[in-house]
């Protein structure tokens, strides 16, 4: 496959779940080719057909294994529970060299998901960087976007903080944020991912406290040029 086609393909590992399916739907709707990755290719094929049905026949969503999806794309998104984060990364690590990796993982520690409990590396995204090594651009994004916003036509009343290992990688991901119909901000280096990851527990707490399901945040008083 040529480089341009690879760049237009997005692999969503764990794309069979709530958040991954929502992001896959949004990117497929924007014209990207999306590979849904799973531990089970059968499960991924089923979810891919559900997205195609939602999009009324768009042919650009394919279900496969996590490894196949990672191999066939230069942009790899991870949407699995934190408990499966390291294991999933280790299982595809050799296929990610020289590529762009986007971590959506929030390091929740059930049952206390309303309490911030970040890992020793600082954040899940920094842990991913340690696991994947210097050859992979690691960007953290979408941790504050509830899946409930993603499948559907409506606007999303929540911004996306994009942090990552280089300005170029963050700029690439900001394009994907926009393609998904969301408003993103370059929020700085990968170390800043602790904020978005920690904020997720705060938003879950607020949801519980006030009877909502998808609290969000917005950056104010900035004029985007
Ligand atoms: N849900 C949200 O609204 C939301 C919002 C922002 C961020 N996030 C973050 O995004 C990530 C995914 O959330 P989600 O709600 O989509 O999760 P989910 O639906 O519970 O799981 C996503 C996928 O992860 C895989 N998975 C589950 N358990 C696994 C295990 N033990 N080992 C390996 N793979 C496993 C499964 O894929 P297969 O069985 O197909 O392999 C599953 O479909 C989490 O880190 C979450 O904190 C979620």
mmCIF file of C-alpha atoms and ligand atoms in Angstrom:
data_model
loop_
_atom_site.group_PDB
_atom_site.id
_atom_site.type_symbol
_atom_site.label_atom_id
_atom_site.label_comp_id
_atom_site.label_asym_id
_atom_site.label_seq_id
_atom_site.Cartn_x
_atom_site.Cartn_y
_atom_site.Cartn_z
ATOM 1 C CA UNK A 1 0.000 0.000 0.000
ATOM 2 C CA UNK A 2 1.381 3.469 -0.828
ATOM 3 C CA UNK A 3 2.167 5.992 1.919
ATOM 4 C CA UNK A 4 -0.808 8.237 1.172
ATOM 5 C CA UNK A 5 -3.341 5.399 1.461
ATOM 6 C CA UNK A 6 -1.685 4.292 4.692
ATOM 7 C CA UNK A 7 -2.047 7.804 6.131
ATOM 8 C CA UNK A 8 -5.758 7.839 5.257
ATOM 9 C CA UNK A 9 -6.296 4.593 7.111
ATOM 10 C CA UNK A 10 -6.907 4.626 10.860
ATOM 11 C CA UNK A 11 -6.653 1.480 12.976
ATOM 12 C CA UNK A 12 -8.755 1.498 16.144
ATOM 13 C CA UNK A 13 -7.551 -1.229 18.495
ATOM 14 C CA UNK A 14 -10.374 -2.266 20.818
ATOM 15 C CA UNK A 15 -12.625 -0.543 18.276
ATOM 16 C CA UNK A 16 -15.382 -3.008 19.165
ATOM 17 C CA UNK A 17 -16.003 -1.125 22.417
ATOM 18 C CA UNK A 18 -18.058 1.959 23.172
ATOM 19 C CA UNK A 19 -15.468 4.708 22.650
ATOM 20 C CA UNK A 20 -13.599 3.061 19.754
ATOM 21 C CA UNK A 21 -16.769 2.350 17.836
ATOM 22 C CA UNK A 22 -17.863 5.970 18.237
ATOM 23 C CA UNK A 23 -14.555 7.360 16.995
ATOM 24 C CA UNK A 24 -14.487 4.850 14.123
ATOM 25 C CA UNK A 25 -17.985 5.935 13.114
ATOM 26 C CA UNK A 26 -16.953 9.599 13.094
ATOM 27 C CA UNK A 27 -13.790 9.005 11.039
ATOM 28 C CA UNK A 28 -15.528 6.715 8.564
ATOM 29 C CA UNK A 29 -18.191 9.386 8.146
ATOM 30 C CA UNK A 30 -15.409 11.891 7.359
ATOM 31 C CA UNK A 31 -14.075 9.626 4.589
ATOM 32 C CA UNK A 32 -11.215 7.799 6.306
ATOM 33 C CA UNK A 33 -10.734 4.085 5.854
ATOM 34 C CA UNK A 34 -11.125 2.624 9.336
ATOM 35 C CA UNK A 35 -9.889 -0.745 10.540
ATOM 36 C CA UNK A 36 -11.656 -2.027 13.639
ATOM 37 C CA UNK A 37 -9.221 -4.111 15.674
ATOM 38 C CA UNK A 38 -10.178 -6.726 18.228
ATOM 39 C CA UNK A 39 -8.887 -9.834 19.951
ATOM 40 C CA UNK A 40 -11.566 -11.577 17.861
ATOM 41 C CA UNK A 41 -11.821 -10.835 14.141
ATOM 42 C CA UNK A 42 -15.432 -12.137 14.147
ATOM 43 C CA UNK A 43 -16.410 -9.571 16.780
ATOM 44 C CA UNK A 44 -14.635 -6.832 14.789
ATOM 45 C CA UNK A 45 -16.414 -7.808 11.554
ATOM 46 C CA UNK A 46 -19.771 -7.555 13.342
ATOM 47 C CA UNK A 47 -18.994 -4.083 14.715
ATOM 48 C CA UNK A 48 -17.673 -2.942 11.314
ATOM 49 C CA UNK A 49 -20.983 -3.968 9.711
ATOM 50 C CA UNK A 50 -22.919 -2.129 12.428
ATOM 51 C CA UNK A 51 -20.993 1.063 11.599
ATOM 52 C CA UNK A 52 -21.511 0.554 7.861
ATOM 53 C CA UNK A 53 -25.238 0.192 8.556
ATOM 54 C CA UNK A 54 -25.253 3.408 10.625
ATOM 55 C CA UNK A 55 -23.543 5.167 7.726
ATOM 56 C CA UNK A 56 -25.985 3.647 5.276
ATOM 57 C CA UNK A 57 -23.478 1.639 3.305
ATOM 58 C CA UNK A 58 -20.111 3.440 3.484
ATOM 59 C CA UNK A 59 -17.677 0.708 2.450
ATOM 60 C CA UNK A 60 -14.660 2.022 4.333
ATOM 61 C CA UNK A 61 -14.897 0.129 7.625
ATOM 62 C CA UNK A 62 -13.249 -3.262 7.995
ATOM 63 C CA UNK A 63 -13.112 -5.563 11.023
ATOM 64 C CA UNK A 64 -9.984 -7.558 11.768
ATOM 65 C CA UNK A 65 -7.571 -8.496 14.566
ATOM 66 C CA UNK A 66 -5.664 -5.863 16.555
ATOM 67 C CA UNK A 67 -2.394 -7.000 14.952
ATOM 68 C CA UNK A 68 -3.734 -6.927 11.392
ATOM 69 C CA UNK A 69 -5.205 -3.482 11.948
ATOM 70 C CA UNK A 70 -1.953 -2.151 13.439
ATOM 71 C CA UNK A 71 0.047 -3.592 10.551
ATOM 72 C CA UNK A 72 -2.147 -2.050 7.869
ATOM 73 C CA UNK A 73 -2.157 1.525 9.159
ATOM 74 C CA UNK A 74 0.261 4.319 10.053
ATOM 75 C CA UNK A 75 -2.195 5.797 12.564
ATOM 76 C CA UNK A 76 -3.059 3.513 15.454
ATOM 77 C CA UNK A 77 -5.642 4.463 18.076
ATOM 78 C CA UNK A 78 -6.023 2.516 21.319
ATOM 79 C CA UNK A 79 -9.412 2.320 23.052
ATOM 80 C CA UNK A 80 -9.256 -0.455 25.644
ATOM 81 C CA UNK A 81 -9.834 -0.423 29.413
ATOM 82 C CA UNK A 82 -6.690 0.472 31.370
ATOM 83 C CA UNK A 83 -6.494 -3.098 32.702
ATOM 84 C CA UNK A 84 -5.805 -4.228 29.091
ATOM 85 C CA UNK A 85 -3.533 -1.299 28.141
ATOM 86 C CA UNK A 86 -0.076 -2.808 28.669
ATOM 87 C CA UNK A 87 -1.024 -6.251 27.344
ATOM 88 C CA UNK A 88 -2.561 -4.823 24.167
ATOM 89 C CA UNK A 89 0.418 -2.525 23.565
ATOM 90 C CA UNK A 90 2.894 -5.368 24.069
ATOM 91 C CA UNK A 91 0.918 -7.466 21.587
ATOM 92 C CA UNK A 92 1.329 -4.907 18.748
ATOM 93 C CA UNK A 93 4.530 -3.089 19.766
ATOM 94 C CA UNK A 94 6.663 -4.517 16.950
ATOM 95 C CA UNK A 95 4.189 -3.191 14.347
ATOM 96 C CA UNK A 96 4.153 0.414 15.592
ATOM 97 C CA UNK A 97 7.712 1.509 14.832
ATOM 98 C CA UNK A 98 7.837 4.820 12.922
ATOM 99 C CA UNK A 99 4.070 5.284 13.260
ATOM 100 C CA UNK A 100 1.675 7.640 15.039
ATOM 101 C CA UNK A 101 0.015 6.166 18.128
ATOM 102 C CA UNK A 102 -2.997 7.829 19.762
ATOM 103 C CA UNK A 103 -3.877 6.787 23.304
ATOM 104 C CA UNK A 104 -7.477 7.320 24.444
ATOM 105 C CA UNK A 105 -7.019 5.225 27.576
ATOM 106 C CA UNK A 106 -8.024 6.603 30.942
ATOM 107 C CA UNK A 107 -6.219 4.812 33.780
ATOM 108 C CA UNK A 108 -9.342 4.167 35.831
ATOM 109 C CA UNK A 109 -8.994 1.749 38.713
ATOM 110 C CA UNK A 110 -12.425 0.209 39.372
ATOM 111 C CA UNK A 111 -14.403 0.372 41.508
ATOM 112 C CA UNK A 112 -13.236 3.909 42.478
ATOM 113 C CA UNK A 113 -13.490 5.449 39.000
ATOM 114 C CA UNK A 114 -14.474 8.852 40.420
ATOM 115 C CA UNK A 115 -11.078 9.147 42.114
ATOM 116 C CA UNK A 116 -7.927 10.129 40.185
ATOM 117 C CA UNK A 117 -5.455 7.231 40.382
ATOM 118 C CA UNK A 118 -2.675 7.825 37.880
ATOM 119 C CA UNK A 119 0.014 5.171 37.224
ATOM 120 C CA UNK A 120 3.679 5.509 38.304
ATOM 121 C CA UNK A 121 4.754 6.643 34.798
ATOM 122 C CA UNK A 122 2.570 9.730 35.326
ATOM 123 C CA UNK A 123 -0.201 8.808 32.897
ATOM 124 C CA UNK A 124 -1.334 5.936 30.685
ATOM 125 C CA UNK A 125 0.041 7.802 27.654
ATOM 126 C CA UNK A 126 3.472 8.188 29.279
ATOM 127 C CA UNK A 127 3.359 4.504 30.118
ATOM 128 C CA UNK A 128 2.610 3.812 26.439
ATOM 129 C CA UNK A 129 5.637 5.912 25.475
ATOM 130 C CA UNK A 130 7.824 3.854 27.832
ATOM 131 C CA UNK A 131 6.482 0.595 26.369
ATOM 132 C CA UNK A 132 6.689 1.660 22.705
ATOM 133 C CA UNK A 133 10.042 3.459 22.812
ATOM 134 C CA UNK A 134 11.497 6.413 20.944
ATOM 135 C CA UNK A 135 10.515 5.244 17.444
ATOM 136 C CA UNK A 136 6.815 5.869 18.008
ATOM 137 C CA UNK A 137 5.111 9.265 18.183
ATOM 138 C CA UNK A 138 2.682 9.040 21.106
ATOM 139 C CA UNK A 139 -0.273 11.407 21.373
ATOM 140 C CA UNK A 140 -3.013 11.385 24.021
ATOM 141 C CA UNK A 141 -6.496 12.608 23.092
ATOM 142 C CA UNK A 142 -10.283 12.132 23.455
ATOM 143 C CA UNK A 143 -10.165 11.045 27.138
ATOM 144 C CA UNK A 144 -12.888 13.556 28.025
ATOM 145 C CA UNK A 145 -15.267 12.774 25.152
ATOM 146 C CA UNK A 146 -18.051 10.470 26.280
ATOM 147 C CA UNK A 147 -18.942 7.776 23.752
ATOM 148 C CA UNK A 148 -22.528 8.963 24.115
ATOM 149 C CA UNK A 149 -21.591 12.027 22.063
ATOM 150 C CA UNK A 150 -19.934 10.141 19.253
ATOM 151 C CA UNK A 151 -22.541 8.065 17.453
ATOM 152 C CA UNK A 152 -25.036 10.583 16.156
ATOM 153 C CA UNK A 153 -25.263 13.809 14.274
ATOM 154 C CA UNK A 154 -25.308 16.305 17.122
ATOM 155 C CA UNK A 155 -22.496 18.659 18.066
ATOM 156 C CA UNK A 156 -20.258 17.829 21.002
ATOM 157 C CA UNK A 157 -20.205 20.220 23.948
ATOM 158 C CA UNK A 158 -16.699 19.237 25.037
ATOM 159 C CA UNK A 159 -13.219 20.126 23.778
ATOM 160 C CA UNK A 160 -10.365 17.703 23.128
ATOM 161 C CA UNK A 161 -6.994 18.324 24.802
ATOM 162 C CA UNK A 162 -4.245 16.949 22.537
ATOM 163 C CA UNK A 163 -0.877 16.278 24.162
ATOM 164 C CA UNK A 164 2.011 14.370 22.647
ATOM 165 C CA UNK A 165 5.655 13.764 21.989
ATOM 166 C CA UNK A 166 6.038 16.304 19.151
ATOM 167 C CA UNK A 167 4.266 19.352 17.794
ATOM 168 C CA UNK A 168 4.020 17.647 14.377
ATOM 169 C CA UNK A 169 2.299 14.592 15.860
ATOM 170 C CA UNK A 170 -0.114 16.805 17.802
ATOM 171 C CA UNK A 171 -0.901 18.752 14.604
ATOM 172 C CA UNK A 172 -1.646 15.477 12.800
ATOM 173 C CA UNK A 173 -4.031 14.419 15.578
ATOM 174 C CA UNK A 174 -5.712 17.838 15.655
ATOM 175 C CA UNK A 175 -6.701 17.168 12.020
ATOM 176 C CA UNK A 176 -8.299 13.895 13.123
ATOM 177 C CA UNK A 177 -10.103 15.679 15.967
ATOM 178 C CA UNK A 178 -11.528 18.129 13.450
ATOM 179 C CA UNK A 179 -12.437 15.315 11.050
ATOM 180 C CA UNK A 180 -14.409 13.743 13.904
ATOM 181 C CA UNK A 181 -16.387 16.992 14.206
ATOM 182 C CA UNK A 182 -14.778 18.004 17.497
ATOM 183 C CA UNK A 183 -12.854 21.038 18.718
ATOM 184 C CA UNK A 184 -9.257 20.282 19.689
ATOM 185 C CA UNK A 185 -6.428 22.186 21.370
ATOM 186 C CA UNK A 186 -2.697 21.647 21.211
ATOM 187 C CA UNK A 187 -2.248 21.203 24.966
ATOM 188 C CA UNK A 188 1.487 20.599 24.962
ATOM 189 C CA UNK A 189 3.907 17.770 25.717
ATOM 190 C CA UNK A 190 2.964 14.214 26.597
ATOM 191 C CA UNK A 191 3.590 14.971 30.308
ATOM 192 C CA UNK A 192 0.471 17.181 30.165
ATOM 193 C CA UNK A 193 -1.652 14.110 29.370
ATOM 194 C CA UNK A 194 -1.997 13.668 33.141
ATOM 195 C CA UNK A 195 -4.485 16.537 33.087
ATOM 196 C CA UNK A 196 -6.919 15.054 30.549
ATOM 197 C CA UNK A 197 -6.602 11.580 32.074
ATOM 198 C CA UNK A 198 -7.209 12.888 35.598
ATOM 199 C CA UNK A 199 -10.015 15.144 34.407
ATOM 200 C CA UNK A 200 -11.903 12.058 33.210
ATOM 201 C CA UNK A 201 -12.423 10.936 36.825
ATOM 202 C CA UNK A 202 -13.545 14.453 37.750
ATOM 203 C CA UNK A 203 -16.119 14.405 34.917
ATOM 204 C CA UNK A 204 -17.352 10.948 35.962
ATOM 205 C CA UNK A 205 -17.697 12.276 39.524
ATOM 206 C CA UNK A 206 -19.654 15.305 38.296
ATOM 207 C CA UNK A 207 -21.921 13.033 36.226
ATOM 208 C CA UNK A 208 -22.708 10.968 39.302
ATOM 209 C CA UNK A 209 -23.119 14.004 41.536
ATOM 210 C CA UNK A 210 -25.489 15.864 39.204
ATOM 211 C CA UNK A 211 -27.283 13.018 37.434
ATOM 212 C CA UNK A 212 -25.708 13.638 34.009
ATOM 213 C CA UNK A 213 -24.092 11.099 31.683
ATOM 214 C CA UNK A 214 -21.661 13.126 29.616
ATOM 215 C CA UNK A 215 -20.199 16.165 31.345
ATOM 216 C CA UNK A 216 -17.514 17.962 29.337
ATOM 217 C CA UNK A 217 -15.053 20.862 29.381
ATOM 218 C CA UNK A 218 -14.362 23.848 27.169
ATOM 219 C CA UNK A 219 -11.343 26.132 26.837
ATOM 220 C CA UNK A 220 -12.570 29.724 26.942
ATOM 221 C CA UNK A 221 -11.264 33.179 26.015
ATOM 222 C CA UNK A 222 -8.873 31.964 23.323
ATOM 223 C CA UNK A 223 -9.202 33.260 19.784
ATOM 224 C CA UNK A 224 -8.141 30.459 17.413
ATOM 225 C CA UNK A 225 -6.373 32.029 14.469
HETATM 226 N N1 LIG B 1 -16.624 4.981 27.197
HETATM 227 C C1 LIG B 1 -16.362 6.282 27.179
HETATM 228 O O1 LIG B 1 -17.282 7.132 27.105
HETATM 229 C C2 LIG B 1 -14.929 6.747 27.224
HETATM 230 C C3 LIG B 1 -14.659 8.117 27.082
HETATM 231 C C4 LIG B 1 -13.337 8.546 27.059
HETATM 232 C C5 LIG B 1 -12.302 7.623 27.230
HETATM 233 N N2 LIG B 1 -12.607 6.297 27.382
HETATM 234 C C6 LIG B 1 -11.501 5.357 27.569
HETATM 235 O O2 LIG B 1 -11.407 4.610 26.374
HETATM 236 C C7 LIG B 1 -11.038 3.258 26.676
HETATM 237 C C8 LIG B 1 -12.099 2.324 26.128
HETATM 238 O O3 LIG B 1 -13.316 2.586 26.768
HETATM 239 P P1 LIG B 1 -14.646 1.782 26.370
HETATM 240 O O4 LIG B 1 -15.725 2.312 27.210
HETATM 241 O O5 LIG B 1 -14.778 1.777 24.894
HETATM 242 O O6 LIG B 1 -14.245 0.315 26.873
HETATM 243 P P2 LIG B 1 -14.961 -1.080 26.614
HETATM 244 O O7 LIG B 1 -16.136 -0.873 25.718
HETATM 245 O O8 LIG B 1 -15.206 -1.681 27.949
HETATM 246 O O9 LIG B 1 -13.817 -1.942 25.928
HETATM 247 C C9 LIG B 1 -13.261 -1.620 24.685
HETATM 248 C C10 LIG B 1 -12.663 -2.856 24.063
HETATM 249 O O10 LIG B 1 -11.476 -3.230 24.770
HETATM 250 C C11 LIG B 1 -11.281 -4.629 24.607
HETATM 251 N N3 LIG B 1 -11.046 -5.238 25.911
HETATM 252 C C12 LIG B 1 -11.868 -5.237 26.955
HETATM 253 N N4 LIG B 1 -11.323 -5.915 27.991
HETATM 254 C C13 LIG B 1 -10.137 -6.367 27.564
HETATM 255 C C14 LIG B 1 -9.116 -7.140 28.146
HETATM 256 N N5 LIG B 1 -9.193 -7.580 29.411
HETATM 257 N N6 LIG B 1 -8.018 -7.420 27.400
HETATM 258 C C15 LIG B 1 -7.920 -6.965 26.140
HETATM 259 N N7 LIG B 1 -8.878 -6.231 25.521
HETATM 260 C C16 LIG B 1 -9.960 -5.932 26.232
HETATM 261 C C17 LIG B 1 -12.543 -5.215 24.001
HETATM 262 O O11 LIG B 1 -12.270 -5.496 22.635
HETATM 263 P P3 LIG B 1 -12.216 -7.000 22.045
HETATM 264 O O12 LIG B 1 -12.980 -7.893 22.994
HETATM 265 O O13 LIG B 1 -12.887 -6.831 20.746
HETATM 266 O O14 LIG B 1 -10.780 -7.318 21.956
HETATM 267 C C18 LIG B 1 -13.539 -4.090 24.130
HETATM 268 O O15 LIG B 1 -14.520 -4.088 23.115
HETATM 269 C C19 LIG B 1 -10.901 3.181 28.207
HETATM 270 O O16 LIG B 1 -9.569 3.334 28.584
HETATM 271 C C20 LIG B 1 -11.757 4.340 28.669
HETATM 272 O O17 LIG B 1 -11.359 4.829 29.932
HETATM 273 C C21 LIG B 1 -13.879 5.848 27.367
#
